[in-house]
Coordinates of C-alpha atoms and ligand atoms in Angstrom, one line a residue:
X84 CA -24.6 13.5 3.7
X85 CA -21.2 12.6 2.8
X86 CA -18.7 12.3 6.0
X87 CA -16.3 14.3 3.5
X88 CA -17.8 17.3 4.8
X89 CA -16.4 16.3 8.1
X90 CA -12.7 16.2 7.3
X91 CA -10.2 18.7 8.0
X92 CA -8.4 19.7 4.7
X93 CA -5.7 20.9 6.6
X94 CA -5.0 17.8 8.3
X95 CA -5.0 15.0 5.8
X96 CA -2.5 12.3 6.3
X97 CA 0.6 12.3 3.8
X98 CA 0.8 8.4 3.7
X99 CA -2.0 5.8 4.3
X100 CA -1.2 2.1 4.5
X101 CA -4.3 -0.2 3.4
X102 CA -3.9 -4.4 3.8
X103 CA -6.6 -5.2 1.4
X104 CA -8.3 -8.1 3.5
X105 CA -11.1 -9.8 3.3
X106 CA -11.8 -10.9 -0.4
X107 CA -12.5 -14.4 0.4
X108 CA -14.6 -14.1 3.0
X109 CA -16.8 -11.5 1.1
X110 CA -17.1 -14.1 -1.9
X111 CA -17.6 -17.1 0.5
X112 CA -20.7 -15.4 1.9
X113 CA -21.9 -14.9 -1.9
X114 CA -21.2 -18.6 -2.6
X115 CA -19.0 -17.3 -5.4
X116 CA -15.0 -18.8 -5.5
X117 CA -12.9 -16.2 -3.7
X118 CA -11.5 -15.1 -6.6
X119 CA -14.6 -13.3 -7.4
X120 CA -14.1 -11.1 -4.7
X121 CA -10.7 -10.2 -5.0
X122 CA -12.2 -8.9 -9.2
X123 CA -14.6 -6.3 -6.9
X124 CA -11.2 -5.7 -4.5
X125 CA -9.9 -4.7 -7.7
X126 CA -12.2 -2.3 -7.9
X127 CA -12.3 -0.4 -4.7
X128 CA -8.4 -0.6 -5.3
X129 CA -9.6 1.8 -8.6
X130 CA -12.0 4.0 -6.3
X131 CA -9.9 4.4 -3.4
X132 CA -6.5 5.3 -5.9
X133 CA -9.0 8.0 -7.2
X134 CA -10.5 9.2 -3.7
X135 CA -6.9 9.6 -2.1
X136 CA -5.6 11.3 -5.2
X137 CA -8.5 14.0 -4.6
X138 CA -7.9 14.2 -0.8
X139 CA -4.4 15.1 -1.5
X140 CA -2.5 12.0 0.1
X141 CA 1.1 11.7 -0.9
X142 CA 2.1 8.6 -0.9
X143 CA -0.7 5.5 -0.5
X144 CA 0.6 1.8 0.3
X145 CA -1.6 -0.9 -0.9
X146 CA -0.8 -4.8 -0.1
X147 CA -2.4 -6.6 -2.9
X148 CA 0.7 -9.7 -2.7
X149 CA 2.5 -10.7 0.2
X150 CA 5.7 -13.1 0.5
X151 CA 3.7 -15.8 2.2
X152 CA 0.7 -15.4 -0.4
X153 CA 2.3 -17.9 -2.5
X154 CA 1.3 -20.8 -0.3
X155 CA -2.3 -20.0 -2.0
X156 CA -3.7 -22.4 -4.5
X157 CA -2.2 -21.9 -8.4
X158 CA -5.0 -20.5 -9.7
X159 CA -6.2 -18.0 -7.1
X160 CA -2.5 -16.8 -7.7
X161 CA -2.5 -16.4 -11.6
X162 CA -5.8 -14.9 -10.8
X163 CA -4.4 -12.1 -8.9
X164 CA -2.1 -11.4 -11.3
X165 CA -4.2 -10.9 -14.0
X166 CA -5.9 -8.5 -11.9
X167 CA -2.8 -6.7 -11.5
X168 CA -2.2 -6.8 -15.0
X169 CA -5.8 -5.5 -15.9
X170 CA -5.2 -2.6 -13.2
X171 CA -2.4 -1.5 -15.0
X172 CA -3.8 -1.4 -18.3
X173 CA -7.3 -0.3 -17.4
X174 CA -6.1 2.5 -15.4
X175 CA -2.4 3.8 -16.6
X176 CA -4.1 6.6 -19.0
X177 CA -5.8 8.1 -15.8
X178 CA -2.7 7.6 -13.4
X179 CA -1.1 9.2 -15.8
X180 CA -3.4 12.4 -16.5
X181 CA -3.8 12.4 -12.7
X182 CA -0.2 12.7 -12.4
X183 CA 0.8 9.5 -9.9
X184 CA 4.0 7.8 -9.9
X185 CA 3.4 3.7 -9.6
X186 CA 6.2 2.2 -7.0
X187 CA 6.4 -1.4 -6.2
X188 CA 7.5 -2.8 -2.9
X189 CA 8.8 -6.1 -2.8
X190 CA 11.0 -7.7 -5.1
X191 CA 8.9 -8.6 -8.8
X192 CA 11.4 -10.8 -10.0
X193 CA 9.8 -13.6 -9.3
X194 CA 6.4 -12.7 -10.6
X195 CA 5.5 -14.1 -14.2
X196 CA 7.4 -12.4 -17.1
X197 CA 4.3 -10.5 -18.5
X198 CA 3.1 -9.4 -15.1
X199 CA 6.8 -7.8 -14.3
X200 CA 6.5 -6.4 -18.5
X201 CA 3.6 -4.6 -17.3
X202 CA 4.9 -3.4 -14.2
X203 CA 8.1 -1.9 -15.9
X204 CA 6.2 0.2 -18.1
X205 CA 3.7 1.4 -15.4
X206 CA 7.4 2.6 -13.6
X207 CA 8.9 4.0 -16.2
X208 CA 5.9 5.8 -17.8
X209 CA 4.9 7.4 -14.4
X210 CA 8.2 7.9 -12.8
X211 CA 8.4 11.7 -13.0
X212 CA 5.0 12.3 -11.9
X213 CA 4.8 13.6 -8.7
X214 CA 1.5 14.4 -7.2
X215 CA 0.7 11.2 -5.3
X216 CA 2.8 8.1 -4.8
X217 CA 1.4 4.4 -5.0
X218 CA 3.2 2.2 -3.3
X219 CA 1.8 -1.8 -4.7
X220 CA 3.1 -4.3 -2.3
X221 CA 3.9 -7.2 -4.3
X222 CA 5.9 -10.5 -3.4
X223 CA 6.8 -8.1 -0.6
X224 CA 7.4 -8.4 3.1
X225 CA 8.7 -6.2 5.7
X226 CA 11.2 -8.5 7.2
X227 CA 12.4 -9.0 3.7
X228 CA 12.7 -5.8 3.0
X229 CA 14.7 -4.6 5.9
X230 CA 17.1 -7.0 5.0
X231 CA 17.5 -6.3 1.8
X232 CA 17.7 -2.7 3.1
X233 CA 20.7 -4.2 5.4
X234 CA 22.5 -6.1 2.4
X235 CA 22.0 -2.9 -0.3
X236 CA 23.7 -0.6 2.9
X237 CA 26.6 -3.4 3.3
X238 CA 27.7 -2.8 -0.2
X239 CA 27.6 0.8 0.1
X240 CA 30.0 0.9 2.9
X241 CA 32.0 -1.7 0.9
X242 CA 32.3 0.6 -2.2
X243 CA 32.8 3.4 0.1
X244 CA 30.0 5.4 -1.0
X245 CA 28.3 5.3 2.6
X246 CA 30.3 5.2 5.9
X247 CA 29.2 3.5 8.8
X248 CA 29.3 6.2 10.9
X249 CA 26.5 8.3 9.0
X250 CA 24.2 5.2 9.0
X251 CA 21.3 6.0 11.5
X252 CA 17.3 5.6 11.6
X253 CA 17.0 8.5 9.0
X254 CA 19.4 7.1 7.0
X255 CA 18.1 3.6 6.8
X256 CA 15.2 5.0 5.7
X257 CA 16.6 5.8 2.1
X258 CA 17.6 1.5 1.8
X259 CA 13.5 1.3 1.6
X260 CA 11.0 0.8 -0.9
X261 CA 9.3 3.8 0.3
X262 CA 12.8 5.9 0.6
X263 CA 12.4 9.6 -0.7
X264 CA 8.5 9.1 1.2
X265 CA 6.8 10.4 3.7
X266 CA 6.3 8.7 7.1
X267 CA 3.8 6.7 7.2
X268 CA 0.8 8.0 9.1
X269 CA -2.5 6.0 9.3
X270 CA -2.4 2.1 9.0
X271 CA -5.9 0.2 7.6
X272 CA -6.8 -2.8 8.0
X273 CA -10.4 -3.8 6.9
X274 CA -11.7 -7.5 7.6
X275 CA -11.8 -7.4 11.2
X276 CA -8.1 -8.7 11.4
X277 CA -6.1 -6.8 14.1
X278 CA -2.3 -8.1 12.8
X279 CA 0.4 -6.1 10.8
X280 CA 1.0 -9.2 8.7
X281 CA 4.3 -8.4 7.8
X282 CA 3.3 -5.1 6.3
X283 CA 6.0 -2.0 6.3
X284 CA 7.3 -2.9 9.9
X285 CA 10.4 -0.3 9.4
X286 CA 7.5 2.2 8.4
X287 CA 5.2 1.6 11.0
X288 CA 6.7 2.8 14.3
X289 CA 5.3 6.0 15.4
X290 CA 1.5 5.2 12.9
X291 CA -1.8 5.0 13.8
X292 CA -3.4 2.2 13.5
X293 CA -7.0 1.9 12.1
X294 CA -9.1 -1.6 11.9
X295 CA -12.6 -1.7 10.5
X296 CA -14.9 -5.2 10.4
X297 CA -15.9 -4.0 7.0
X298 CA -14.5 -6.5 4.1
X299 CA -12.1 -5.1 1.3
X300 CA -15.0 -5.3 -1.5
X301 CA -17.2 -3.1 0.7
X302 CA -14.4 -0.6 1.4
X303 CA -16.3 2.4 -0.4
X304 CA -14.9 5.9 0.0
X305 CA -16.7 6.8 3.0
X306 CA -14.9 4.4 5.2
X307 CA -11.9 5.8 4.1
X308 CA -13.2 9.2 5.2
X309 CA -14.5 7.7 8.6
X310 CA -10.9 6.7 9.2
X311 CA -9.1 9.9 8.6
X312 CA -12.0 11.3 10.7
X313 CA -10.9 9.6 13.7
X314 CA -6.8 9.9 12.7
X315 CA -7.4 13.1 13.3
X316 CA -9.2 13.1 16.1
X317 CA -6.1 11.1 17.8
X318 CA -3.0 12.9 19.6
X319 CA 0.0 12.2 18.2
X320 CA 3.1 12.9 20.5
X321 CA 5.8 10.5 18.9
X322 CA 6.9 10.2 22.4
X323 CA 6.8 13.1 23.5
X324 CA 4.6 15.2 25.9
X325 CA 1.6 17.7 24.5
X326 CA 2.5 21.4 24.6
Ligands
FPP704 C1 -6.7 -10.5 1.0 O1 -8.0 -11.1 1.1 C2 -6.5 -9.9 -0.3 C3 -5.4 -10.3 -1.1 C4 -4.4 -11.3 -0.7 C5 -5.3 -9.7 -2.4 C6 -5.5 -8.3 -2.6 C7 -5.6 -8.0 -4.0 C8 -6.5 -7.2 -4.6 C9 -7.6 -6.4 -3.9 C10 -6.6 -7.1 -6.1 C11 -5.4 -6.9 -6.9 C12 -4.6 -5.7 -6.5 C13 -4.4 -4.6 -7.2 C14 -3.4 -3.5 -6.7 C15 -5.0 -4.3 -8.5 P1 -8.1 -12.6 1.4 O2 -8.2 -13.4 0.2 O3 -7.0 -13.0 2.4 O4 -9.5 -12.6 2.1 P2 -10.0 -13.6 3.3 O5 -9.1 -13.3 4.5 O6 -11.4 -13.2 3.6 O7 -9.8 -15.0 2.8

């Protein structure tokens, strides 16, 4: 039986978070070089895209490059962004028909030409579609990005086209990679890890958090319905008090 049948359709969060983690170690146990494992992370990263999109999820945020990833060696680098690469092209023709728009987070300019080629076309041939958002974190961090969020408002006030006295938490919120989105509700992190890693700090405040021991290339669809499972067994009050 299939813990689908256990989920409340009416109740399905608008915008899951995943750090993909856990590659390496899945490999290392294999005796394979980690790069092997993050090929079959690539590939829940195609099954879980798909499962989301049928569940109805709005916006999903997947880490597959962080700022400090770079300190990895060369090759497990260019090997991750040929992964990236083979996403895109593998999959555009059904992101596409299933009508998802591709956003990045993080700032590609410093990823290799082709890789940012590909990337450019994924944006602009998806941009008007609008039944899910996915949000690829790459060269991103959330530090980063909220002060880039900072310096992008500083020139708005400069040209006048924002005033300082209509900037406030909702407001900041449009300086984001995930402006126009909805709040982020459910955080995953797979591998056992219980950190944020830099991920969507901004984002995060008022999300529930969700950690599994299982490893990124075993992250099949029925964790990802275990997890919404017990999001929606939690009590969110933002705060507040219940009713
Ligand atoms: C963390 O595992 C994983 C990454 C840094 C890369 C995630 C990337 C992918 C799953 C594939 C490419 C992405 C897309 C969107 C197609 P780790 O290497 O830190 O694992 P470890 O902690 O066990 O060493």
């Amino acid at each position: 039986m299939s813990l689908l049948e256990n989920i409340d359709k009416n109740n399905i969060p608008k915008h899951i978070a995943i750090i993909m983690d856990g590659n390496g170690r899945w490999a290392k146990k294999r005796n394979m070089p980690r790069t092997f494992g993050h090929k079959e992370g690539t590939k829940r990263v195609i099954e879980i895209v798909e499962t989301s999109y049928k569940l109805g999820i709005k916006s999903l945020s997947l880490y597959a490059f962080s700022t400090e990833n770079w300190k990895r060696p060369e090759e497990e680098i260019s090997k991750l962004m040929e992964l990236l690469v083979y996403y895109i092209r593998s999959q555009l023709k059904i992101i596409m028909k299933n009508n998802i728009k591709i956003n990045v987070l993080g700032d590609i300019s410093a990823l290799p030409q082709f890789v940012q080629d590909e990337i450019n076309t994924a944006l602009s041939k998806t941009k008007d579609n609008d039944k899910m958002i996915l949000n690829i974190g790459l060269n991103y961090g959330g530090r980063s990005e909220i002060v880039n969020a900072t310096k992008l408002i500083h020139k708005d006030i400069e040209s006048g086209k924002l005033k300082i006295e209509e900037l406030d938490e909702e407001k900041f919120k449009d300086y984001l990679y995930t402006r126009y989105q909805d709040e982020l509700d459910l955080l995953i992190r797979p591998s056992g890890e219980l950190r944020v890693s830099n991920f969507l700090l901004y984002q995060l405040a008022y999300s529930e958090f969700w950690f599994s021991d299982v490893l990124w290339p075993d992250f099949d669809e029925e964790v990802l319905y275990e997890a919404i499972i017990d999001f929606q067994k939690r009590n969110r009050r933002f705060g507040g008090v219940n009713a």
